[in-house]
Coordinates of C-alpha atoms and ligand atoms in Angstrom, one line a residue:
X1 CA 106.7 152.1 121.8
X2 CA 105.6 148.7 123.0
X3 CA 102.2 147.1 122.1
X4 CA 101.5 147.0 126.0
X5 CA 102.0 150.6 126.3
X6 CA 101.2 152.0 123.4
X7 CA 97.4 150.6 124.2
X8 CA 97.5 151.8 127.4
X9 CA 98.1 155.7 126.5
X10 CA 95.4 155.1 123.8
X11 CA 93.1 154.0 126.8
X12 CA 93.7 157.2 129.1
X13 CA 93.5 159.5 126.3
X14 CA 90.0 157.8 125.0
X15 CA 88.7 157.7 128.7
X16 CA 90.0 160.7 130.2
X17 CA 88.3 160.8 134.1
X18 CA 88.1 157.1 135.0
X19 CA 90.7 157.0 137.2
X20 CA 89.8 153.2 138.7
X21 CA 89.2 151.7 135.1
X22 CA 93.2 153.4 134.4
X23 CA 94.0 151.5 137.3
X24 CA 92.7 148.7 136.7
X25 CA 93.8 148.3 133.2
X26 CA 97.4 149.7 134.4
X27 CA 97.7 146.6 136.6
X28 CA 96.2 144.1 134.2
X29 CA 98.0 144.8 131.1
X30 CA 101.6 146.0 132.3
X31 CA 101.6 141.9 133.7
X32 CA 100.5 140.7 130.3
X33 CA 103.8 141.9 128.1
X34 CA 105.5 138.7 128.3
X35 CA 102.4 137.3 127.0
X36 CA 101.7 139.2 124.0
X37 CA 105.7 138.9 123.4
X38 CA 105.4 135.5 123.1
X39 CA 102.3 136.0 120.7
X40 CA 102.8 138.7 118.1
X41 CA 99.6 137.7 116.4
X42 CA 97.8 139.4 119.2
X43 CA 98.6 142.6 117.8
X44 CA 98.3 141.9 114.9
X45 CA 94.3 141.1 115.2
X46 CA 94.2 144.4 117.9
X47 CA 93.3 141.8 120.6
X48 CA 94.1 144.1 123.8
X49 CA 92.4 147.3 122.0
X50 CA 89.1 144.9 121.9
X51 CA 90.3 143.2 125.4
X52 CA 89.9 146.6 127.0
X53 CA 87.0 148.5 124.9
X54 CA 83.5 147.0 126.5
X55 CA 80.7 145.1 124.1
X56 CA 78.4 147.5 125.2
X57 CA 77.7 150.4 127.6
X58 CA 74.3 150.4 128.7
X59 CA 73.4 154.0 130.7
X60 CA 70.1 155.1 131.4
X61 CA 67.9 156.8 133.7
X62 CA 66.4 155.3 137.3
X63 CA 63.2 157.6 138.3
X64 CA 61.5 156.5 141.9
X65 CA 59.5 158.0 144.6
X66 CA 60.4 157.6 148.2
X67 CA 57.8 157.6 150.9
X68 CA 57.2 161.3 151.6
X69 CA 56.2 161.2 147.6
X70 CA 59.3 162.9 146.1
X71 CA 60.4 162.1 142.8
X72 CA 64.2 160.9 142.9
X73 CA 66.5 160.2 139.5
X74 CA 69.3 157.7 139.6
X75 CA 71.6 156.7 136.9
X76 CA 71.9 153.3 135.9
X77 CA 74.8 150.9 134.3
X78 CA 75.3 147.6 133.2
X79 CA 78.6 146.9 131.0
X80 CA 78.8 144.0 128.9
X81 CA 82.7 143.7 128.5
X82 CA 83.1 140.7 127.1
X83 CA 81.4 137.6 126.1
X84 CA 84.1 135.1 124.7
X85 CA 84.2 132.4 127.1
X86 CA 80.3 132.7 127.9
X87 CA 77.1 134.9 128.6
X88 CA 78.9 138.2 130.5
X89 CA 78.4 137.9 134.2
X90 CA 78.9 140.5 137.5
X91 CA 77.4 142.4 140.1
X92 CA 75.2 145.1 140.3
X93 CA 77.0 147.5 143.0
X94 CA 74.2 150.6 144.5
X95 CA 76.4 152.9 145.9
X96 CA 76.3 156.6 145.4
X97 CA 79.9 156.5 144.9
X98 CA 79.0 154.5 141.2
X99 CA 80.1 155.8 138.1
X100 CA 81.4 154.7 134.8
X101 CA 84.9 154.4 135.5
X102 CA 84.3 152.0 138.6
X103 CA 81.4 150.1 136.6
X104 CA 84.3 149.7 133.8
X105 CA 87.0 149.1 136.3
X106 CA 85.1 146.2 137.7
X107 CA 83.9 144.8 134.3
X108 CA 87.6 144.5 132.9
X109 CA 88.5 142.5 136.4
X110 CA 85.5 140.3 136.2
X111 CA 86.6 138.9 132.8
X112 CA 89.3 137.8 134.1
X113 CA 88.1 136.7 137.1
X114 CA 85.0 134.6 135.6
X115 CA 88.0 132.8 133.4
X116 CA 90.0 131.5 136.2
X117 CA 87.3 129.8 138.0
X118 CA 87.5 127.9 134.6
X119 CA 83.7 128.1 134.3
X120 CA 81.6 129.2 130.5
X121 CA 81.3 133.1 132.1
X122 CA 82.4 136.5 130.4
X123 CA 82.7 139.5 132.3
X124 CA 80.2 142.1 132.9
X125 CA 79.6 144.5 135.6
X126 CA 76.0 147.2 136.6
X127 CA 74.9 149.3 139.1
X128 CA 73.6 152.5 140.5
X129 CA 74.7 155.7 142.3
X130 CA 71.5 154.8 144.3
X131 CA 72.2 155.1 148.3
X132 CA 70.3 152.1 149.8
X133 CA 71.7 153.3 153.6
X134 CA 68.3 154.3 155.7
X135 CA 65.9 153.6 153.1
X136 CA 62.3 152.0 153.8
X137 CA 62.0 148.1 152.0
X138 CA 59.0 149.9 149.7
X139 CA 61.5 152.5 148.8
X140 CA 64.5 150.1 147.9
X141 CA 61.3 147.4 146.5
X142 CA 60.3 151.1 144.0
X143 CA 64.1 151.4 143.4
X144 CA 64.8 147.7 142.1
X145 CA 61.3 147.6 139.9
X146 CA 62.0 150.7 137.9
X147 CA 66.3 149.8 137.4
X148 CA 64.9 146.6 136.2
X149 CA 62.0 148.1 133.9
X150 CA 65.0 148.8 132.0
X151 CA 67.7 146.6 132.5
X152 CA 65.5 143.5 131.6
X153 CA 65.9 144.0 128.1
X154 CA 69.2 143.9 127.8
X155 CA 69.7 140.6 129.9
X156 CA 69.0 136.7 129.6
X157 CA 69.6 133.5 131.5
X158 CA 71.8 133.3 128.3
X159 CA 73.0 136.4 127.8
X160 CA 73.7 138.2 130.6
X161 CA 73.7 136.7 134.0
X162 CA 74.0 140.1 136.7
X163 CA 74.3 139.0 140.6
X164 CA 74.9 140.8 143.9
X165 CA 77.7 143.1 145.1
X166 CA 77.8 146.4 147.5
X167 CA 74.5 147.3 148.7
X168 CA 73.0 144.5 146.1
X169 CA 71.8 141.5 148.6
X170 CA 69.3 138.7 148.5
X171 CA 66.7 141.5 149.4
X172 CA 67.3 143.4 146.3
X173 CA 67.8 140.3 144.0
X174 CA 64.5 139.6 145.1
X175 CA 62.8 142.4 144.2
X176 CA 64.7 142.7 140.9
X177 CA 64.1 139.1 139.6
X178 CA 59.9 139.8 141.0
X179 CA 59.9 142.8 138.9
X180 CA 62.1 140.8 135.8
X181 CA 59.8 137.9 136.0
X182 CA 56.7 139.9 135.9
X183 CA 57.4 141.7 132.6
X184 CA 59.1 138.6 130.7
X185 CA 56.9 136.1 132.1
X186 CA 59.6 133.7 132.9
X187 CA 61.1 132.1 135.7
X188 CA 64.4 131.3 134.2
X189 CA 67.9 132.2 135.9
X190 CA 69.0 135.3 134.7
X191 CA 69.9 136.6 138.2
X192 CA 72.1 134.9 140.9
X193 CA 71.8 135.2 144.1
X194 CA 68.4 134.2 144.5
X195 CA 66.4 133.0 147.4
X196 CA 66.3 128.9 148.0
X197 CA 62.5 128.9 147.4
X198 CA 62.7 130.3 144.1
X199 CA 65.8 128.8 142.1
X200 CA 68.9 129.9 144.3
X201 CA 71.7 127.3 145.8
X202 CA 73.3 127.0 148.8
X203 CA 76.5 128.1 149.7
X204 CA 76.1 131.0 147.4
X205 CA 75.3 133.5 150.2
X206 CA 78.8 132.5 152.2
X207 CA 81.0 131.6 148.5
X208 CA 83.0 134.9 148.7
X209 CA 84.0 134.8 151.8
X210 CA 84.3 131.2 152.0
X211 CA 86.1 130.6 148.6
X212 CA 88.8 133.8 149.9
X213 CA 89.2 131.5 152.9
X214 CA 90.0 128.6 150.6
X215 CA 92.3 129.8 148.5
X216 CA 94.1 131.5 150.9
X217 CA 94.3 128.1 153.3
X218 CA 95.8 126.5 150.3
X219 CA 98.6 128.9 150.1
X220 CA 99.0 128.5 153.6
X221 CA 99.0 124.7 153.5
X222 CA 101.7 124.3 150.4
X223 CA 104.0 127.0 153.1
X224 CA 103.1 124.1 156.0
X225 CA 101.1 126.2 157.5
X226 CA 97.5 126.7 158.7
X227 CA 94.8 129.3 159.7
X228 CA 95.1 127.6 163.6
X229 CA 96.4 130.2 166.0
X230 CA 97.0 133.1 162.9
X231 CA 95.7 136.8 163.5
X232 CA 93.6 138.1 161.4
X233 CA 92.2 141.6 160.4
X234 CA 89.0 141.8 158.4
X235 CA 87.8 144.9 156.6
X236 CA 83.9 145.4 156.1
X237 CA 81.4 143.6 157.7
X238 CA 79.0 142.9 154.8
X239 CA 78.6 139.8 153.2
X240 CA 82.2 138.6 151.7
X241 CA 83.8 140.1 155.3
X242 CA 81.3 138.2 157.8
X243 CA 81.2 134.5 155.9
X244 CA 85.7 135.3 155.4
X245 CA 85.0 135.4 159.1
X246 CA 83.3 132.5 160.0
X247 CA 85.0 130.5 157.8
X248 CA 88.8 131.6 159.0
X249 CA 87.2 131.1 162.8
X250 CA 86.1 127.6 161.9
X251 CA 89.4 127.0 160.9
X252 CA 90.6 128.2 164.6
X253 CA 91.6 131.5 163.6
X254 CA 91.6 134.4 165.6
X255 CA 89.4 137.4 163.8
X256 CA 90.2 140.7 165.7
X257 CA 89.2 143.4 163.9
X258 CA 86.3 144.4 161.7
X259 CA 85.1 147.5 160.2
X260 CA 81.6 149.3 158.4
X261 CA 82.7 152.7 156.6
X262 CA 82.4 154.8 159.6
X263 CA 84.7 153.3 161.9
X264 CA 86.3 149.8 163.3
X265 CA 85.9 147.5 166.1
X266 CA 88.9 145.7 167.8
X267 CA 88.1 143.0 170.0
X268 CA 91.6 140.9 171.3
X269 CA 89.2 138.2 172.6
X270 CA 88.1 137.4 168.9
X271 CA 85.1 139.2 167.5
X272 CA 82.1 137.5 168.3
X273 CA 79.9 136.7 164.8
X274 CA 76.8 136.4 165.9
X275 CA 77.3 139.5 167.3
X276 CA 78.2 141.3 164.1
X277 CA 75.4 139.2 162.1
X278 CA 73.0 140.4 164.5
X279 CA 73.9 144.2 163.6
X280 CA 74.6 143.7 160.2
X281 CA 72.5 141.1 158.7
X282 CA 69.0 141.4 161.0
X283 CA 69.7 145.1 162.0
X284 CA 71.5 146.9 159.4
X285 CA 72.9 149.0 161.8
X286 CA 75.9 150.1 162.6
X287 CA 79.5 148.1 164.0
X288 CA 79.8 150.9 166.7
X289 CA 77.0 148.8 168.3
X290 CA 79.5 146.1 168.6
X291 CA 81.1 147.8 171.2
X292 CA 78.5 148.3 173.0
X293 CA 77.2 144.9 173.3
X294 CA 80.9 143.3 173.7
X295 CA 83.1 144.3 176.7
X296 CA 86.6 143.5 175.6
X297 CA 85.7 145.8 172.2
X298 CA 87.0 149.0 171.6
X299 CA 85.2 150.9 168.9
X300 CA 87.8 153.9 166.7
X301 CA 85.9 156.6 164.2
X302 CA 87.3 156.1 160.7
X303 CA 88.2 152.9 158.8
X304 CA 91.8 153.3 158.0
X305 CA 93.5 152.8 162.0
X306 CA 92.3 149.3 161.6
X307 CA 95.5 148.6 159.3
X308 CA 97.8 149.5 162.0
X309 CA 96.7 146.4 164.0
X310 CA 99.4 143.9 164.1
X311 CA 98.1 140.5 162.2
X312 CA 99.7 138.0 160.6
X313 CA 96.8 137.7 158.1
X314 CA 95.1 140.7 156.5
X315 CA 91.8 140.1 154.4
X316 CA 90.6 143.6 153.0
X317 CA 86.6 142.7 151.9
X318 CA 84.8 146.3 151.9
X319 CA 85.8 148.2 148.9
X320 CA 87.9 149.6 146.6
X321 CA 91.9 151.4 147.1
X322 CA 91.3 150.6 151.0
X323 CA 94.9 149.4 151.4
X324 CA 97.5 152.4 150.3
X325 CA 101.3 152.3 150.2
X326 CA 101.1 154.2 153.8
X327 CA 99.1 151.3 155.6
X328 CA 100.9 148.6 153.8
X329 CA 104.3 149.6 154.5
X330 CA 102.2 149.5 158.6
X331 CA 101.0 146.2 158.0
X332 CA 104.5 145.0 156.8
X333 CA 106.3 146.5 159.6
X334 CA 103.7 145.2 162.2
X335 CA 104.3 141.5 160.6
X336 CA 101.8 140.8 158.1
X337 CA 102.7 137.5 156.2
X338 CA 99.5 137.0 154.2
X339 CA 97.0 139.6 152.4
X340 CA 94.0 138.2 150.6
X341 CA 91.7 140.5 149.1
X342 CA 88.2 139.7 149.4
X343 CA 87.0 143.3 147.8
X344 CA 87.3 144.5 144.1
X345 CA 90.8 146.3 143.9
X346 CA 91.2 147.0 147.9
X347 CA 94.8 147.8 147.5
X348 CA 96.1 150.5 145.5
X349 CA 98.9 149.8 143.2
X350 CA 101.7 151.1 145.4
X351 CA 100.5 148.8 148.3
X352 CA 100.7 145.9 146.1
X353 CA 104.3 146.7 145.5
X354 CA 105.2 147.1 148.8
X355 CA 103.7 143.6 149.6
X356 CA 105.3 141.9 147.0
X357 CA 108.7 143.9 147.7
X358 CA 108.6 142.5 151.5
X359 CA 107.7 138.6 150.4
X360 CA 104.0 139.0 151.8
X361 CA 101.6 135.9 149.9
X362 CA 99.7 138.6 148.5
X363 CA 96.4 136.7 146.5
X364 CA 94.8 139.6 144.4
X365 CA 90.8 139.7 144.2
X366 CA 90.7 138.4 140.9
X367 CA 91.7 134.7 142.4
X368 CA 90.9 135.3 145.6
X369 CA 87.0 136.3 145.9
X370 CA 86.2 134.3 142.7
X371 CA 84.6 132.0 144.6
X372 CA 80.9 133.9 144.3
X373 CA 81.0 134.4 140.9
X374 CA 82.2 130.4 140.6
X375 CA 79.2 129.5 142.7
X376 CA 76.9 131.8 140.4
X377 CA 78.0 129.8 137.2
X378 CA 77.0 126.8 140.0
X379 CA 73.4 128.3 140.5
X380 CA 73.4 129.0 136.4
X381 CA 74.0 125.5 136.4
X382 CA 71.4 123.8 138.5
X383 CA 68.8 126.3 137.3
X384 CA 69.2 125.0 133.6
X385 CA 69.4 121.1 134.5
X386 CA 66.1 122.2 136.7
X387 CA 68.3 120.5 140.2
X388 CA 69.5 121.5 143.2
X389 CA 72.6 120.2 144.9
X390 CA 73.5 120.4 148.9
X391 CA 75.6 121.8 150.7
X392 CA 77.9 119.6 151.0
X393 CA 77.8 118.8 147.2
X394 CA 78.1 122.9 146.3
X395 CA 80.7 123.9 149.2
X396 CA 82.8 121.0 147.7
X397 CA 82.7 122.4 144.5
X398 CA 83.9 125.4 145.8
X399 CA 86.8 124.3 147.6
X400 CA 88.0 122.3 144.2
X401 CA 87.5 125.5 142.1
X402 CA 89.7 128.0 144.6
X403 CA 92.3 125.0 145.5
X404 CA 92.5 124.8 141.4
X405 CA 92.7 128.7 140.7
X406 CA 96.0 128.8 143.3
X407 CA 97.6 126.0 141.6
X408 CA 96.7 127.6 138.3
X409 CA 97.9 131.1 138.9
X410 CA 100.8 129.5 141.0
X411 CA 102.3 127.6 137.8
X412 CA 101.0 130.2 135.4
X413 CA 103.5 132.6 137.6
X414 CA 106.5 130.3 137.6
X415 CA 105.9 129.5 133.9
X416 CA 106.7 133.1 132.4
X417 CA 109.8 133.5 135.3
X418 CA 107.6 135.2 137.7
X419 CA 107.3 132.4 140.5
X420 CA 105.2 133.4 143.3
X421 CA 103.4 136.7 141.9
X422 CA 100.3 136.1 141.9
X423 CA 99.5 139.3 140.0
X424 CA 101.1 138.2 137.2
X425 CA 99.8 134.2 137.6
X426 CA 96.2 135.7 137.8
X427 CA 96.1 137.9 135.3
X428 CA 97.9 135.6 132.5
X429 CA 96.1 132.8 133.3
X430 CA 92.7 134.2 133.0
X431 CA 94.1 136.5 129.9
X432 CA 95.0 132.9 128.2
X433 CA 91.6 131.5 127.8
X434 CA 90.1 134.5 126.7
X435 CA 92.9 135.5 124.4
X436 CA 92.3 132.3 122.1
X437 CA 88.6 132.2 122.5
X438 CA 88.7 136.1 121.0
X439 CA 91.1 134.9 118.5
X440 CA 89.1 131.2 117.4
X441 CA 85.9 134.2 116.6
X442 CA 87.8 136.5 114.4
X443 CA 87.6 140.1 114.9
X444 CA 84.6 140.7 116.4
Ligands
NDP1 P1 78.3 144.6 151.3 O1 77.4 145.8 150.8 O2 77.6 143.4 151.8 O3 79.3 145.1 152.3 C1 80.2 146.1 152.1 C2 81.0 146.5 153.3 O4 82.1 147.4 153.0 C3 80.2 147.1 154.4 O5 80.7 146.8 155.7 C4 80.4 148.6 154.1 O6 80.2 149.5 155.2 C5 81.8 148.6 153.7 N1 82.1 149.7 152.7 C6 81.5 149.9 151.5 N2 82.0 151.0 151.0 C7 83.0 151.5 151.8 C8 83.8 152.6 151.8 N3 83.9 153.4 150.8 N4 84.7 152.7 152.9 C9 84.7 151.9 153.9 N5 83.8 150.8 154.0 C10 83.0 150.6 152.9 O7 79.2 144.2 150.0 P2 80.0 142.9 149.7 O8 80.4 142.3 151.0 O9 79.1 142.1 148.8 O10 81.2 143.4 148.8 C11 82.4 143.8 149.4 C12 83.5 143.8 148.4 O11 83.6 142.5 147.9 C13 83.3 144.7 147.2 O12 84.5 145.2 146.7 C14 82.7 143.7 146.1 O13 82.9 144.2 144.8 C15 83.5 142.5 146.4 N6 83.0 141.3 146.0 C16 81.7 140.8 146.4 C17 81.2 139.6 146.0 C18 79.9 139.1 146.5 O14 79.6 137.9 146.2 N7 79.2 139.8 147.3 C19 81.9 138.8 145.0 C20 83.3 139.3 144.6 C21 83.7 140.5 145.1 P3 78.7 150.2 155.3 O15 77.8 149.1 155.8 O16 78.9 151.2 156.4 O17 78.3 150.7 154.0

């Protein structure tokens, strides 16, 4: 049996139930066989057993009260995957869908993920089955102080670096880094994501969706084409879908459908963004509203009839195996040309294949929403040289990083005979980096 494979069975039979960190690792290491042909001594010093099995596993218990005085338990995670290329660095995700296998799923991405933006970050990844949705701000404040009367000891502005992600905003970083800074007694940046009055940068709020736009108008631009006049369909409307939105408007495209997980809004005029911020961002309601306020809307029940709107670009940017092979093989047949994913793992590994199968320019998360973890290392950055950039200056920055990853995982693709799959130009390329850096330490 091959070395590719024969870790792979190891890995389902050691972590039986964690169905997303299979598929995860499925997609990641079936690319990586021409690599590891090419070096044997990677087997030799078990470097994809150690690749896949995390640093650490941190679990532990959340207790909280909520307002009417009942005592609540949540479980907690934070997964230290790997720290060869720097201090491990991810989200924190509260979702009550949470569990080990997505933490772990989303740890082994990050790694790679955190290499391509060719910044010193390792992968890590935390959270909590915790449901944020129509909780008071004491309850969620209760919520962040006792995850963090735990978590703080096993982090560090040089050790581990966690930052935003589902249901983890600038609210709740800012509780988190109050209740952090309280019981370490330093102000130091060991959480991203953090408010511009106390250490945070610009641009990092917009980065994910920004940098997805980015990336995405540089494949576009080396086809001689633009985001001017495209369709486009947006999934989600939290904070990577709503900043992928301004930015792709800005760039005069035409955004016509968003969704929240109870249903989608299409709106062929264009959907309006302050609109949707004003729900989203000041409200936290619901998108239904958007239909509502806005006349040419129509609002549907149920988030998966938004992939059967004919675009030319599709940016799923809510959440995990939201694409299957069904609605691709919709989206293909309805014209698609273009799918970046803004979310974790949005499409399943079927859909993937059926993009890649049709010629769809399909830019998997790992490249294309690395701009917020890029612009974390960026806010890691200023907080240790005690500066703060602009805008302009950060933005820049941005742009650079996500024109670089597509060039990176473009030639990375073409060098081992895959030429224009960027699966396979993603995956090696960040595999590279951390590959010799694992090997330069010795088996550790
Ligand atoms: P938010 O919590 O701000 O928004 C998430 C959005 O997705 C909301 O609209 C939410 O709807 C929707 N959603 C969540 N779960 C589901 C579900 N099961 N079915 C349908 N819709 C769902 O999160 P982010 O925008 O920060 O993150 C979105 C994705 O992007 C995630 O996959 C995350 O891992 C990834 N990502 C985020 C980064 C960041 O910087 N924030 C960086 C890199 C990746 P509702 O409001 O109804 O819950």
């Amino acid at each position: 049996m091959k070395y590719v494979e024969k870790v792979l069975e190891n890995l389902k039979e050691r972590n039986p139930n964690e169905p997303e960190f299979h598929q995860a690792a499925t997609e990641i290491l079936t690319t990586l066989a021409p690599v590891v042909e090419k070096h044997p001594e990677y087997e030799a010093a078990g470097l994809l057993e150690r690749f896949v099995e995390p640093e650490r596993v941190v679990l532990f218990r959340v207790p909280w009260t909520d307002d009417c005085g009942k005592v609540h338990v949540n479980k907690g995670y934070r997964v230290q995957f790997n720290s060869a290329i720097g201090p491990y660095k991810g989200g924190l995700r509260f979702h009550p869908s949470v569990n080990l296998s997505i933490i772990k799923f989303l740890g082994l991405e990050q790694i790679l993920k955190n290499s391509l933006t060719g910044l010193p970050i390792g992968g890590g990844k935390g959270g909590s089955d915790f449901d944020p949705k129509g909780r008071s701000d004491r309850e969620i404040m209760t919520f962040c102080q006792s995850f963090m009367t735990e978590l703080y000891r096993h982090i560090g502005a040089d050790t581990d670096v966690p930052a935003g992600d589902i249901g983890v905003g600038g609210r709740e970083i800012g509780y988190l880094f109050g209740q952090y800074k309280r019981i370490r007694d330093e102000h130091v940046g060991v959480l991203t994501g953090r408010g511009l009055t106390y250490g945070g940068s610009l641009v990092r709020t917009e980065a994910t969706g920004y940098g997805l736009i980015y990336i995405t108008e540089e494949a576009l631009k080396v086809r001689g084409e633009s985001f001017k006049g495209k369709t486009v369909v947006i999934s989600g409307s939290g904070n990577v879908a709503i900043y992928a939105c301004e930015k792709a408007q800005s760039l005069g495209a035409k955004v016509v459908a968003m969704y929240d997980s109870q249903g989608y809004v299409y709106d062929a005029d264009g959907i309006k963004l302050d609109v949707i911020k004003d729900i989203k961002e000041v409200k936290r309601g619901r998108i239904k509203e958007y239909a509502q306020r806005v006349k040419s809307a129509e609002y549907k029940e149920g988030c998966k009839g938004i992939w059967t709107i004919a675009c030319d670009i599709a940016l799923p940017c809510a959440t995990q195996n939201e694409i299957d092979k069904e609605s691709a093989e919709i989206l293909v047949k309805n014209g698609v040309r273009y799918v970046g994913e803004g979310a974790n793992m949005p499409s399943t590994l079927e859909a993937i294949e059926v993009f890649q199968k049709s010629g769809v320019v399909f830019l998997p998360a790992k490249a294309a929403n690395a701009g917020g973890v890029a612009t974390s290392a960026l806010e890691m950055a200023q907080s240790s040289g005690r500066m703060f950039w602009s805008f302009e200056e950060v933005d820049k920055k941005l742009k650079n990083i996500m024109v670089n990853i597509y060039h990176n995982i473009d030639e990375a693709a073409k060098e081992y005979g895959y030429e224009g799959n960027y699966v396979m130009g993603a995956n090696i390329a960040g595999f590279i980096k951390v590959a010799t850096a694992m090997m330069a330490h010795g088996i550790v």
